[in-house]
mmCIF file of C-alpha atoms in Angstrom:
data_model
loop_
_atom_site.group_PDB
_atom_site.id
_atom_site.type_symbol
_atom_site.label_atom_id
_atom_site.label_comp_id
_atom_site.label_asym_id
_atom_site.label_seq_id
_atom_site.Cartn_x
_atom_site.Cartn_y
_atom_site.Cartn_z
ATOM 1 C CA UNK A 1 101.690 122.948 113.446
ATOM 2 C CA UNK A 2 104.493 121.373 115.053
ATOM 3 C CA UNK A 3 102.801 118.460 116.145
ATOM 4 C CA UNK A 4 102.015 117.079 112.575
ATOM 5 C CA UNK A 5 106.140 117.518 112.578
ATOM 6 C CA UNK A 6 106.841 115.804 116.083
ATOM 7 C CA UNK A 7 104.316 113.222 114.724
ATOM 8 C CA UNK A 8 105.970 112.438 110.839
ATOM 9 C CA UNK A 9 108.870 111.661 112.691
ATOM 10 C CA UNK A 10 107.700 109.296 115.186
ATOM 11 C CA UNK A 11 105.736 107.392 113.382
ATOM 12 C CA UNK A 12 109.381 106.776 111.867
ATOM 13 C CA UNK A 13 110.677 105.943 115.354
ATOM 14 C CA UNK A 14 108.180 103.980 116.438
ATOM 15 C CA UNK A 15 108.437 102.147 112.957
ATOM 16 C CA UNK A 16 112.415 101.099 113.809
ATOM 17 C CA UNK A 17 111.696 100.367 116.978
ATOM 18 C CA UNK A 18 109.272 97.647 115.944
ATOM 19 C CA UNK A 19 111.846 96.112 113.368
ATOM 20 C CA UNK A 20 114.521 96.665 116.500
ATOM 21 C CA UNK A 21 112.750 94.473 118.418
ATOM 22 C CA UNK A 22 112.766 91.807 115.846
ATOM 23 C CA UNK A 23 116.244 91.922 115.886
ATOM 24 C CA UNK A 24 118.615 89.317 117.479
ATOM 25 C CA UNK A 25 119.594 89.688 120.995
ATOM 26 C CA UNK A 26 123.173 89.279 120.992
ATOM 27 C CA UNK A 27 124.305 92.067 118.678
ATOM 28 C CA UNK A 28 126.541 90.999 115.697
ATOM 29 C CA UNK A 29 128.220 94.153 115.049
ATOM 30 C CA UNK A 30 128.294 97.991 116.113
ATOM 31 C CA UNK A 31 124.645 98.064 117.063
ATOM 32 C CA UNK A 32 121.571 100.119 115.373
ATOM 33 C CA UNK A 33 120.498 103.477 114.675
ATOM 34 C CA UNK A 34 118.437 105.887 113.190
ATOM 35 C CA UNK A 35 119.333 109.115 112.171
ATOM 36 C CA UNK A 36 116.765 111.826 110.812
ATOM 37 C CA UNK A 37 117.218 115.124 109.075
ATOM 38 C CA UNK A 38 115.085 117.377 107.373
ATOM 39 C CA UNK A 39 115.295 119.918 104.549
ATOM 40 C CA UNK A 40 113.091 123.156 104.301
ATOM 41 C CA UNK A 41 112.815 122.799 100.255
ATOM 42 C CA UNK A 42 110.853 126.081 99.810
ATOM 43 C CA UNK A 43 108.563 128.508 101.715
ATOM 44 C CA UNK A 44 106.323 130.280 99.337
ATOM 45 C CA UNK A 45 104.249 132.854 101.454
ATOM 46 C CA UNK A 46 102.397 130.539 103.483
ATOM 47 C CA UNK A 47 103.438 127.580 101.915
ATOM 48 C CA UNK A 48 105.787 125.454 103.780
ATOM 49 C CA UNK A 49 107.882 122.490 102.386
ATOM 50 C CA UNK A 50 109.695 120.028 104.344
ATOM 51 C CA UNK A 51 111.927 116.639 103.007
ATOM 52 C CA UNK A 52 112.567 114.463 106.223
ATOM 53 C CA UNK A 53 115.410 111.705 105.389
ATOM 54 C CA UNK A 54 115.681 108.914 107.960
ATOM 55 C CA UNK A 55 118.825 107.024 107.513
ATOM 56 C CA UNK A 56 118.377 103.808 109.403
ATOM 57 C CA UNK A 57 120.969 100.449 109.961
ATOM 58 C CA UNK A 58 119.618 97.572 112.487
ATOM 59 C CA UNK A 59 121.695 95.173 113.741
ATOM 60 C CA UNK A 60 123.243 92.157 111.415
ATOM 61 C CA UNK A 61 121.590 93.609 108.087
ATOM 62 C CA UNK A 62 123.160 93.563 104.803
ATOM 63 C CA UNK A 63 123.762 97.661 104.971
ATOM 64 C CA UNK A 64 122.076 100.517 105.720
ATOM 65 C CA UNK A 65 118.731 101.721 104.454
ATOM 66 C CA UNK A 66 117.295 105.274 103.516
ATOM 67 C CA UNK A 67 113.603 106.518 103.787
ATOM 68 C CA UNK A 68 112.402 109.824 102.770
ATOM 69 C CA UNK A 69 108.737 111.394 103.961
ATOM 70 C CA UNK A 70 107.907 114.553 103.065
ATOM 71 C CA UNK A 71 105.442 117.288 104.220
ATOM 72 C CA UNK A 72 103.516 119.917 102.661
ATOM 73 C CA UNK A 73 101.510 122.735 105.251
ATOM 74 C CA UNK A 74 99.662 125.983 104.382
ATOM 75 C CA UNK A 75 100.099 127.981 106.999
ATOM 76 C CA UNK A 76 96.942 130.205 106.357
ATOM 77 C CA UNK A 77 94.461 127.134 106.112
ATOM 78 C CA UNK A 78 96.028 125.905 109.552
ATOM 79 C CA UNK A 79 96.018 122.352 107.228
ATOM 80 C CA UNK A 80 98.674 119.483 105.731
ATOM 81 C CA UNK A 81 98.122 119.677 101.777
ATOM 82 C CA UNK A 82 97.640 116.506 99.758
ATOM 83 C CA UNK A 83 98.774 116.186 96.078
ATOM 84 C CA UNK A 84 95.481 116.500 94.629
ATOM 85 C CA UNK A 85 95.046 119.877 96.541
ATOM 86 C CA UNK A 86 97.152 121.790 93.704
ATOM 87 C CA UNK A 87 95.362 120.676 91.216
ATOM 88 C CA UNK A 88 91.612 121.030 89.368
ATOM 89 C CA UNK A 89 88.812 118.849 90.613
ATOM 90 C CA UNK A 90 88.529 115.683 88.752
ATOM 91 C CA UNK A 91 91.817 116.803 86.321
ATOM 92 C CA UNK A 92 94.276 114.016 85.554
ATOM 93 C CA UNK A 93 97.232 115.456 87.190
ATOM 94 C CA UNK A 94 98.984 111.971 88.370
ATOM 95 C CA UNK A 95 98.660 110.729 84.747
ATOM 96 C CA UNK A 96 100.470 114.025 83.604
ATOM 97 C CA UNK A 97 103.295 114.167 86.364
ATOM 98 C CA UNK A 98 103.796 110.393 86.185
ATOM 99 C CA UNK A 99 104.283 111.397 82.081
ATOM 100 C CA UNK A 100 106.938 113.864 82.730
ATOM 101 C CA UNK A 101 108.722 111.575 85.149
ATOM 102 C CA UNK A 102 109.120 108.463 83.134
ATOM 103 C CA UNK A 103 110.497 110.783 80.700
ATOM 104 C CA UNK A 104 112.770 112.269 82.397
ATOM 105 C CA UNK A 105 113.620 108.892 84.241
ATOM 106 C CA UNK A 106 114.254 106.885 80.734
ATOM 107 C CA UNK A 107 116.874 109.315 80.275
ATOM 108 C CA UNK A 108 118.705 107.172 83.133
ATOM 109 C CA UNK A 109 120.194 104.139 81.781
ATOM 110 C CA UNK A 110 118.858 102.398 84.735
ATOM 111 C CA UNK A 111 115.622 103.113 84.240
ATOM 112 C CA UNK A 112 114.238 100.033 82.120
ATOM 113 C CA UNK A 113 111.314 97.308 82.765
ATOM 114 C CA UNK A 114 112.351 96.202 86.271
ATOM 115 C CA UNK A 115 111.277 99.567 87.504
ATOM 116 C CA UNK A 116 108.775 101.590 85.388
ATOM 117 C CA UNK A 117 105.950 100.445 87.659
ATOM 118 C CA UNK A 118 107.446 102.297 90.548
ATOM 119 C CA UNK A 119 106.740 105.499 88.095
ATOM 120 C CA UNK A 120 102.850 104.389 87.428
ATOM 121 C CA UNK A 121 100.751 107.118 88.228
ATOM 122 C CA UNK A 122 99.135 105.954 91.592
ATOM 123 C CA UNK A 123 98.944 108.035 95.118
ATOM 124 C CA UNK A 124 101.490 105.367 96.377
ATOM 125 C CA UNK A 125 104.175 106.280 94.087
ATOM 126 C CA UNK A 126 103.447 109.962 94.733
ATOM 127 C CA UNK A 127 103.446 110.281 97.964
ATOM 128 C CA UNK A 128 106.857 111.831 98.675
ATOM 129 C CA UNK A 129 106.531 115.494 96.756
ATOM 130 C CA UNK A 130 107.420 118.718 97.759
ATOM 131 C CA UNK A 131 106.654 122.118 96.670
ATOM 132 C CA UNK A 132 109.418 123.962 95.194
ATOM 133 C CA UNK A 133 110.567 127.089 93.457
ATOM 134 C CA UNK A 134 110.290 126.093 89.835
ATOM 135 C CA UNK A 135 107.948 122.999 90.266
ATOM 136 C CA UNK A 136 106.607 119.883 91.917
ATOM 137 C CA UNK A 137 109.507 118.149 93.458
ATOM 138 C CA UNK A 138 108.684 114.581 93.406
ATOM 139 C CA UNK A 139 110.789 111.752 95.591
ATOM 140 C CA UNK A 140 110.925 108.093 94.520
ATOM 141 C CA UNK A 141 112.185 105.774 97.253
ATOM 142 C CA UNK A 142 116.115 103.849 96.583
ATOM 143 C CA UNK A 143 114.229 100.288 94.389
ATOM 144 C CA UNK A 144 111.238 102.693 93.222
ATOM 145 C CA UNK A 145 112.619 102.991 90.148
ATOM 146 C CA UNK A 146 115.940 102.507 90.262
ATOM 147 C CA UNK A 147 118.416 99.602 91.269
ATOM 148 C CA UNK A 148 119.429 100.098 94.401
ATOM 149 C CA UNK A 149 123.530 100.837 93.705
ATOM 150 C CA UNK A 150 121.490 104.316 91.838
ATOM 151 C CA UNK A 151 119.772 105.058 95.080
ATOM 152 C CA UNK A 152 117.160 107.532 95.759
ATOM 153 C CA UNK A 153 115.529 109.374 92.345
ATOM 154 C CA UNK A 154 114.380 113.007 92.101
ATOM 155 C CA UNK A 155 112.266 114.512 89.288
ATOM 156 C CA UNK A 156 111.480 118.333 89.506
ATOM 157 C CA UNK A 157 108.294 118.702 87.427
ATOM 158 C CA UNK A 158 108.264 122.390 86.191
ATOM 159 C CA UNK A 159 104.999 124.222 86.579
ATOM 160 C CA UNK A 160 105.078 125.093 83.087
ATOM 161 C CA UNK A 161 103.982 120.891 82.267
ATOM 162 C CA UNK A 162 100.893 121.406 85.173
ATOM 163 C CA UNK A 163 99.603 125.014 84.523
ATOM 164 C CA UNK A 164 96.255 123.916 82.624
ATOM 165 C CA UNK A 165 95.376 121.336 86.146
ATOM 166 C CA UNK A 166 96.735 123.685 88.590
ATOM 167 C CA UNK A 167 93.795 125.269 90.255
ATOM 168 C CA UNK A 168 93.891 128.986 90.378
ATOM 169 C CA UNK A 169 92.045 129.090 93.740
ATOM 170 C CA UNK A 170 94.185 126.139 95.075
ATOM 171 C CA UNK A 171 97.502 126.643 97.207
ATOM 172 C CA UNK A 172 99.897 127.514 93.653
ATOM 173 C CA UNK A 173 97.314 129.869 92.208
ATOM 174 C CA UNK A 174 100.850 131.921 92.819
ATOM 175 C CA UNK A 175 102.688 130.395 90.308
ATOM 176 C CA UNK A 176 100.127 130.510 87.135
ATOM 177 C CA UNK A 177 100.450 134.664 87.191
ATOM 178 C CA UNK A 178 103.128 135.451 84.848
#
C-alpha cells in the first residue's frame, strides 16, 4: 500500500530531475527545487483519499509551477481505484461530471472559450479526483481551464448529480443509502 505512495511521488522526482538536467549549468539565480505535500481529503471506511501537490521552480524559469496527482485506494480490495470504478458499467458518468463542472466553472468569469476544452469530458481531464465527504472532488491543473493568474480549479460534484451511475456494488454503494 505504501509503495503505490513512495511510487506517485517519484515518478514526480524522477520527472524534475529529467527537466533539471536540461537546465543550464551555471545557475542564474537561487537554484531549483521541488517541494511535495499531500492532503488526506477523506477516509470513508476503507476508502482512502489522497491530493499530492508538488510545487516545483528550476533554475532561470519565468516562476514557479504547481502539479497536483491524486490517489484513490480501497483498502479492502488491496487495489488503486480508477474513475470509472464508482460508476455503472457502460453509464456516461464523464459526460455527466464534465456537465456539472462547466457549469459550475462558467460561473467564473474566467472561464470562457480559451479554456472549455480543458473541461471536455475525457479520462485526461479527469484524472486528478478525489473522493470526498459530499462528492467527487475533481482537480483541474493551473491553464486547464483557467488563465494561469486564476491558478489551480476545484469542482466538488455532489453525489446527489451521480446517484443514478453510481454503482451500488461499486466502492460508494455507501453514499446512495439515505
Amino acid at each position: 500500500r505504501c509503495q503505490r505512495l513512495e511510487s506517485l511521488v517519484l515518478t514526480e522526482v524522477d520527472t524534475f530531475r529529467q527537466g533539471f538536467r536540461q537546465s543550464p549549468l551555471t545557475p542564474f539565480s537561487n537554484g531549483s527545487f521541488l517541494e511535495a505535500s499531500y492532503t488526506s481529503v477523506s477516509q470513508p471506511g476503507e476508502l482512502w483519499s489522497f491530493k499530492f501537490d508538488f510545487n516545483f521552480y528550476t533554475d532561470g524559469a519565468a516562476h514557479p509551477g504547481l502539479n497536483h496527482r491524486t490517489l484513490n485506494y480501497d483498502l479492502a480490495q488491496g487495489r488503486e481505484l480508477a474513475l470509472g470504478d464508482l460508476f455503472r458499467p457502460n453509464s456516461n458518468y464523464l459526460e455527466v461530471i464534465a456537465k456539472y463542472c462547466i457549469l459550475k466553472l462558467s460561473e467564473q468569469p474566467f472561464f470562457d472559450g480559451a479554456f472549455t476544452t480543458g473541461a471536455d469530458p475525457t479520462a485526461e481531464n479527469y484524472r486528478n479526483w478525489n473522493i470526498a465527504a459530499d462528492g467527487v472532488l475533481i482537480t483541474f491543473e493551473t491553464y486547464q481551464v483557467a488563465p494561469g493568474a486564476a491558478g489551480p480549479q476545484q469542482v466538488l460534484v455532489p453525489y446527489g448529480e451521480l446517484t443514478s451511475l453510481l454503482d451500488p456494488q461499486g466502492p460508494l454503494g455507501f453514499s446512495l443509502t439515505p
